[in-house]
């Protein structure tokens, strides 16, 4: 069962293919070796690990993978429901209960994307700086702060902006899909 709207089908293609490919291939290339090349002054394993964990409470790849999985859940539930009830694609836009359930799943995707967008801002910001000031007071060091060098900070900043852009595009597509469904239900657009 594919999505009942053209926008929904494009969203599936965009979300399923482009976004996952971008994250899987380029995300690993940009962030895959970050912990190994993160170095602090003094360059000791204990300090580097402590500061890296402070710098990245969750790695961006793990966060974005969780975001993708969580955002897929509402659509997966709808498709599971549709498969169990043997709902045909054309019935989704013609029966109010199916349409309502489908719109709810799209709305839930929007909410989850917005929450993920907010969390990404809280965790990563919009820019990765070249230097991170680490609070090493818990390690009983002479100094409370130490400088750490963040590898490929410019590439990471570009990737962050790209992931924000993907989230915004996904939200726009979901809003457009709800609008398309509403227009079809009100008779402004012909059903496919």
PDB file of C-alpha atoms in Angstrom:
ATOM      1  CA  UNK A   1       0.000   0.000   0.000  1.00  0.00           C
ATOM      2  CA  UNK A   2       1.493   3.288  -1.063  1.00  0.00           C
ATOM      3  CA  UNK A   3       0.493   6.721   0.254  1.00  0.00           C
ATOM      4  CA  UNK A   4      -2.831   7.956  -1.192  1.00  0.00           C
ATOM      5  CA  UNK A   5      -1.528  11.323  -2.403  1.00  0.00           C
ATOM      6  CA  UNK A   6       1.126  12.449  -4.862  1.00  0.00           C
ATOM      7  CA  UNK A   7       2.777  14.499  -2.117  1.00  0.00           C
ATOM      8  CA  UNK A   8       2.734  11.481   0.204  1.00  0.00           C
ATOM      9  CA  UNK A   9       4.387   9.370  -2.472  1.00  0.00           C
ATOM     10  CA  UNK A  10       7.035  12.049  -3.031  1.00  0.00           C
ATOM     11  CA  UNK A  11       7.558  12.274   0.748  1.00  0.00           C
ATOM     12  CA  UNK A  12       8.128   8.529   0.888  1.00  0.00           C
ATOM     13  CA  UNK A  13      10.668   8.765  -1.936  1.00  0.00           C
ATOM     14  CA  UNK A  14      12.372  11.817  -0.411  1.00  0.00           C
ATOM     15  CA  UNK A  15      12.318  10.495   3.126  1.00  0.00           C
ATOM     16  CA  UNK A  16      13.025   6.873   2.362  1.00  0.00           C
ATOM     17  CA  UNK A  17      15.705   7.279  -0.241  1.00  0.00           C
ATOM     18  CA  UNK A  18      17.465  10.606  -0.252  1.00  0.00           C
ATOM     19  CA  UNK A  19      17.475  11.334   3.475  1.00  0.00           C
ATOM     20  CA  UNK A  20      18.545   7.822   4.496  1.00  0.00           C
ATOM     21  CA  UNK A  21      21.230   7.712   1.794  1.00  0.00           C
ATOM     22  CA  UNK A  22      22.531  11.125   2.856  1.00  0.00           C
ATOM     23  CA  UNK A  23      22.672  10.081   6.504  1.00  0.00           C
ATOM     24  CA  UNK A  24      24.060   6.609   5.880  1.00  0.00           C
ATOM     25  CA  UNK A  25      26.792   7.483   3.429  1.00  0.00           C
ATOM     26  CA  UNK A  26      27.754  11.091   4.082  1.00  0.00           C
ATOM     27  CA  UNK A  27      26.933  11.047   7.786  1.00  0.00           C
ATOM     28  CA  UNK A  28      29.392   8.247   8.355  1.00  0.00           C
ATOM     29  CA  UNK A  29      32.022   9.991   6.218  1.00  0.00           C
ATOM     30  CA  UNK A  30      31.696  13.261   8.156  1.00  0.00           C
ATOM     31  CA  UNK A  31      31.112  11.974  11.705  1.00  0.00           C
ATOM     32  CA  UNK A  32      32.438   8.407  11.625  1.00  0.00           C
ATOM     33  CA  UNK A  33      35.910   9.158  12.998  1.00  0.00           C
ATOM     34  CA  UNK A  34      35.099  12.159  15.172  1.00  0.00           C
ATOM     35  CA  UNK A  35      35.874  10.530  18.531  1.00  0.00           C
ATOM     36  CA  UNK A  36      39.238   9.230  17.317  1.00  0.00           C
ATOM     37  CA  UNK A  37      40.415  12.655  16.144  1.00  0.00           C
ATOM     38  CA  UNK A  38      38.979  14.716  18.989  1.00  0.00           C
ATOM     39  CA  UNK A  39      42.011  15.906  20.948  1.00  0.00           C
ATOM     40  CA  UNK A  40      42.421  18.030  24.030  1.00  0.00           C
ATOM     41  CA  UNK A  41      45.308  19.749  25.754  1.00  0.00           C
ATOM     42  CA  UNK A  42      46.842  17.734  27.426  1.00  0.00           C
ATOM     43  CA  UNK A  43      46.361  15.026  24.802  1.00  0.00           C
ATOM     44  CA  UNK A  44      45.679  12.087  27.103  1.00  0.00           C
ATOM     45  CA  UNK A  45      43.182   9.315  26.433  1.00  0.00           C
ATOM     46  CA  UNK A  46      41.369   9.904  29.731  1.00  0.00           C
ATOM     47  CA  UNK A  47      40.928  13.628  29.082  1.00  0.00           C
ATOM     48  CA  UNK A  48      39.978  13.133  25.412  1.00  0.00           C
ATOM     49  CA  UNK A  49      37.280  10.574  26.265  1.00  0.00           C
ATOM     50  CA  UNK A  50      35.908  12.637  29.145  1.00  0.00           C
ATOM     51  CA  UNK A  51      35.730  15.796  27.030  1.00  0.00           C
ATOM     52  CA  UNK A  52      34.340  14.034  23.958  1.00  0.00           C
ATOM     53  CA  UNK A  53      31.491  12.616  26.048  1.00  0.00           C
ATOM     54  CA  UNK A  54      30.825  16.116  27.352  1.00  0.00           C
ATOM     55  CA  UNK A  55      30.994  17.550  23.827  1.00  0.00           C
ATOM     56  CA  UNK A  56      28.719  14.853  22.337  1.00  0.00           C
ATOM     57  CA  UNK A  57      26.259  13.361  24.858  1.00  0.00           C
ATOM     58  CA  UNK A  58      24.770  11.551  21.838  1.00  0.00           C
ATOM     59  CA  UNK A  59      26.491  11.211  18.481  1.00  0.00           C
ATOM     60  CA  UNK A  60      24.716  12.958  15.609  1.00  0.00           C
ATOM     61  CA  UNK A  61      24.508   9.748  13.556  1.00  0.00           C
ATOM     62  CA  UNK A  62      22.679   7.952  16.386  1.00  0.00           C
ATOM     63  CA  UNK A  63      20.362  10.930  16.947  1.00  0.00           C
ATOM     64  CA  UNK A  64      19.442  11.183  13.255  1.00  0.00           C
ATOM     65  CA  UNK A  65      18.978   7.421  12.920  1.00  0.00           C
ATOM     66  CA  UNK A  66      16.610   7.494  15.916  1.00  0.00           C
ATOM     67  CA  UNK A  67      14.819  10.473  14.376  1.00  0.00           C
ATOM     68  CA  UNK A  68      14.289   8.565  11.116  1.00  0.00           C
ATOM     69  CA  UNK A  69      12.969   5.480  12.872  1.00  0.00           C
ATOM     70  CA  UNK A  70      10.666   7.409  15.219  1.00  0.00           C
ATOM     71  CA  UNK A  71       9.236   9.537  12.401  1.00  0.00           C
ATOM     72  CA  UNK A  72       8.530   6.401  10.360  1.00  0.00           C
ATOM     73  CA  UNK A  73       6.458   4.836  13.165  1.00  0.00           C
ATOM     74  CA  UNK A  74       3.121   6.697  12.604  1.00  0.00           C
ATOM     75  CA  UNK A  75       3.094   5.824   8.889  1.00  0.00           C
ATOM     76  CA  UNK A  76       4.060   2.238   9.668  1.00  0.00           C
ATOM     77  CA  UNK A  77       1.153   1.939  12.129  1.00  0.00           C
ATOM     78  CA  UNK A  78      -1.263   3.306   9.542  1.00  0.00           C
ATOM     79  CA  UNK A  79      -0.007   0.916   6.856  1.00  0.00           C
ATOM     80  CA  UNK A  80      -0.192  -2.004   9.285  1.00  0.00           C
ATOM     81  CA  UNK A  81      -3.766  -1.013  10.157  1.00  0.00           C
ATOM     82  CA  UNK A  82      -4.631  -0.675   6.453  1.00  0.00           C
ATOM     83  CA  UNK A  83      -3.117  -4.081   5.666  1.00  0.00           C
ATOM     84  CA  UNK A  84      -4.988  -5.770   8.531  1.00  0.00           C
ATOM     85  CA  UNK A  85      -8.297  -4.194   7.433  1.00  0.00           C
ATOM     86  CA  UNK A  86      -7.566  -4.812   3.719  1.00  0.00           C
ATOM     87  CA  UNK A  87      -8.035  -1.118   2.989  1.00  0.00           C
ATOM     88  CA  UNK A  88      -7.431  -0.166  -0.631  1.00  0.00           C
ATOM     89  CA  UNK A  89      -5.533   2.977  -1.514  1.00  0.00           C
ATOM     90  CA  UNK A  90      -8.590   4.662  -3.045  1.00  0.00           C
ATOM     91  CA  UNK A  91     -10.645   3.983   0.121  1.00  0.00           C
ATOM     92  CA  UNK A  92      -8.279   6.055   2.267  1.00  0.00           C
ATOM     93  CA  UNK A  93      -9.464   9.312   0.706  1.00  0.00           C
ATOM     94  CA  UNK A  94     -13.127   8.299   0.413  1.00  0.00           C
ATOM     95  CA  UNK A  95     -14.024   7.032   3.884  1.00  0.00           C
ATOM     96  CA  UNK A  96     -13.879   9.646   6.637  1.00  0.00           C
ATOM     97  CA  UNK A  97     -12.563   7.310   9.323  1.00  0.00           C
ATOM     98  CA  UNK A  98      -9.664   6.145   7.131  1.00  0.00           C
ATOM     99  CA  UNK A  99      -8.928   9.698   6.032  1.00  0.00           C
ATOM    100  CA  UNK A 100      -8.957  10.895   9.646  1.00  0.00           C
ATOM    101  CA  UNK A 101      -6.629   8.129  10.774  1.00  0.00           C
ATOM    102  CA  UNK A 102      -4.270   8.839   7.866  1.00  0.00           C
ATOM    103  CA  UNK A 103      -4.265  12.598   8.540  1.00  0.00           C
ATOM    104  CA  UNK A 104      -3.585  11.866  12.219  1.00  0.00           C
ATOM    105  CA  UNK A 105      -0.542   9.756  11.239  1.00  0.00           C
ATOM    106  CA  UNK A 106       0.751  12.594   9.025  1.00  0.00           C
ATOM    107  CA  UNK A 107       0.118  15.149  11.785  1.00  0.00           C
ATOM    108  CA  UNK A 108       1.991  12.931  14.245  1.00  0.00           C
ATOM    109  CA  UNK A 109       4.964  12.856  11.835  1.00  0.00           C
ATOM    110  CA  UNK A 110       4.922  16.662  11.831  1.00  0.00           C
ATOM    111  CA  UNK A 111       4.945  16.780  15.634  1.00  0.00           C
ATOM    112  CA  UNK A 112       7.786  14.255  15.842  1.00  0.00           C
ATOM    113  CA  UNK A 113       9.847  16.161  13.257  1.00  0.00           C
ATOM    114  CA  UNK A 114       9.334  19.447  15.137  1.00  0.00           C
ATOM    115  CA  UNK A 115      10.379  17.812  18.419  1.00  0.00           C
ATOM    116  CA  UNK A 116      13.450  16.319  16.709  1.00  0.00           C
ATOM    117  CA  UNK A 117      14.271  19.739  15.210  1.00  0.00           C
ATOM    118  CA  UNK A 118      14.105  21.333  18.668  1.00  0.00           C
ATOM    119  CA  UNK A 119      16.210  18.549  20.220  1.00  0.00           C
ATOM    120  CA  UNK A 120      18.809  18.892  17.466  1.00  0.00           C
ATOM    121  CA  UNK A 121      19.097  22.594  18.220  1.00  0.00           C
ATOM    122  CA  UNK A 122      19.528  21.849  21.944  1.00  0.00           C
ATOM    123  CA  UNK A 123      22.123  19.125  21.339  1.00  0.00           C
ATOM    124  CA  UNK A 124      24.144  20.440  18.402  1.00  0.00           C
ATOM    125  CA  UNK A 125      23.237  24.074  17.713  1.00  0.00           C
ATOM    126  CA  UNK A 126      23.701  25.444  14.203  1.00  0.00           C
ATOM    127  CA  UNK A 127      27.480  25.608  14.074  1.00  0.00           C
ATOM    128  CA  UNK A 128      30.328  23.338  15.130  1.00  0.00           C
ATOM    129  CA  UNK A 129      33.198  25.417  16.481  1.00  0.00           C
ATOM    130  CA  UNK A 130      36.825  24.465  15.875  1.00  0.00           C
ATOM    131  CA  UNK A 131      37.603  24.626  19.603  1.00  0.00           C
ATOM    132  CA  UNK A 132      35.551  23.201  22.454  1.00  0.00           C
ATOM    133  CA  UNK A 133      36.242  24.361  26.016  1.00  0.00           C
ATOM    134  CA  UNK A 134      35.881  21.297  28.230  1.00  0.00           C
ATOM    135  CA  UNK A 135      35.147  21.465  31.953  1.00  0.00           C
ATOM    136  CA  UNK A 136      37.605  18.931  33.426  1.00  0.00           C
ATOM    137  CA  UNK A 137      37.013  19.918  37.059  1.00  0.00           C
ATOM    138  CA  UNK A 138      35.508  16.473  37.743  1.00  0.00           C
ATOM    139  CA  UNK A 139      38.821  14.835  36.795  1.00  0.00           C
ATOM    140  CA  UNK A 140      40.624  16.672  39.634  1.00  0.00           C
ATOM    141  CA  UNK A 141      42.935  18.492  37.242  1.00  0.00           C
ATOM    142  CA  UNK A 142      44.873  21.622  38.055  1.00  0.00           C
ATOM    143  CA  UNK A 143      42.786  23.650  35.636  1.00  0.00           C
ATOM    144  CA  UNK A 144      39.005  23.568  35.380  1.00  0.00           C
ATOM    145  CA  UNK A 145      38.886  24.036  31.600  1.00  0.00           C
ATOM    146  CA  UNK A 146      40.919  22.645  28.754  1.00  0.00           C
ATOM    147  CA  UNK A 147      40.877  23.344  25.035  1.00  0.00           C
ATOM    148  CA  UNK A 148      39.831  20.567  22.671  1.00  0.00           C
ATOM    149  CA  UNK A 149      40.144  20.572  18.904  1.00  0.00           C
ATOM    150  CA  UNK A 150      37.088  19.435  16.937  1.00  0.00           C
ATOM    151  CA  UNK A 151      38.049  17.707  13.679  1.00  0.00           C
ATOM    152  CA  UNK A 152      36.437  18.833  10.383  1.00  0.00           C
ATOM    153  CA  UNK A 153      34.253  21.401  12.126  1.00  0.00           C
ATOM    154  CA  UNK A 154      33.313  23.166   8.873  1.00  0.00           C
ATOM    155  CA  UNK A 155      32.110  19.922   7.223  1.00  0.00           C
ATOM    156  CA  UNK A 156      30.095  19.124  10.326  1.00  0.00           C
ATOM    157  CA  UNK A 157      28.462  22.568  10.244  1.00  0.00           C
ATOM    158  CA  UNK A 158      27.432  22.036   6.614  1.00  0.00           C
ATOM    159  CA  UNK A 159      26.030  18.607   7.475  1.00  0.00           C
ATOM    160  CA  UNK A 160      24.071  20.037  10.435  1.00  0.00           C
ATOM    161  CA  UNK A 161      22.479  22.643   8.170  1.00  0.00           C
ATOM    162  CA  UNK A 162      21.630  19.916   5.641  1.00  0.00           C
ATOM    163  CA  UNK A 163      19.912  17.823   8.326  1.00  0.00           C
ATOM    164  CA  UNK A 164      17.929  20.868   9.483  1.00  0.00           C
ATOM    165  CA  UNK A 165      16.938  21.440   5.856  1.00  0.00           C
ATOM    166  CA  UNK A 166      15.773  17.824   5.483  1.00  0.00           C
ATOM    167  CA  UNK A 167      13.606  18.200   8.570  1.00  0.00           C
ATOM    168  CA  UNK A 168      12.067  21.439   7.280  1.00  0.00           C
ATOM    169  CA  UNK A 169      11.386  19.885   3.854  1.00  0.00           C
ATOM    170  CA  UNK A 170       9.754  16.878   5.500  1.00  0.00           C
ATOM    171  CA  UNK A 171       7.492  19.088   7.625  1.00  0.00           C
ATOM    172  CA  UNK A 172       6.529  21.149   4.552  1.00  0.00           C
ATOM    173  CA  UNK A 173       5.715  17.965   2.620  1.00  0.00           C
ATOM    174  CA  UNK A 174       3.569  16.668   5.487  1.00  0.00           C
ATOM    175  CA  UNK A 175       1.662  19.964   5.757  1.00  0.00           C
ATOM    176  CA  UNK A 176       1.200  19.983   1.963  1.00  0.00           C
ATOM    177  CA  UNK A 177      -0.091  16.410   2.106  1.00  0.00           C
ATOM    178  CA  UNK A 178      -2.708  17.324   4.725  1.00  0.00           C
ATOM    179  CA  UNK A 179      -3.682  20.302   2.543  1.00  0.00           C
ATOM    180  CA  UNK A 180      -3.956  18.046  -0.531  1.00  0.00           C
ATOM    181  CA  UNK A 181      -6.119  15.543   1.342  1.00  0.00           C
ATOM    182  CA  UNK A 182      -8.359  18.344   2.633  1.00  0.00           C
ATOM    183  CA  UNK A 183      -8.757  19.773  -0.880  1.00  0.00           C
ATOM    184  CA  UNK A 184      -9.642  16.321  -2.243  1.00  0.00           C
ATOM    185  CA  UNK A 185     -12.195  15.718   0.523  1.00  0.00           C
ATOM    186  CA  UNK A 186     -13.771  19.135  -0.107  1.00  0.00           C
ATOM    187  CA  UNK A 187     -13.927  18.445  -3.861  1.00  0.00           C
ATOM    188  CA  UNK A 188     -11.421  21.077  -4.981  1.00  0.00           C
ATOM    189  CA  UNK A 189      -9.160  18.403  -6.474  1.00  0.00           C
ATOM    190  CA  UNK A 190     -10.224  15.259  -8.267  1.00  0.00           C
ATOM    191  CA  UNK A 191      -9.339  11.979  -6.593  1.00  0.00           C
ATOM    192  CA  UNK A 192      -6.595  10.073  -8.416  1.00  0.00           C
TER     193      UNK A 192
END
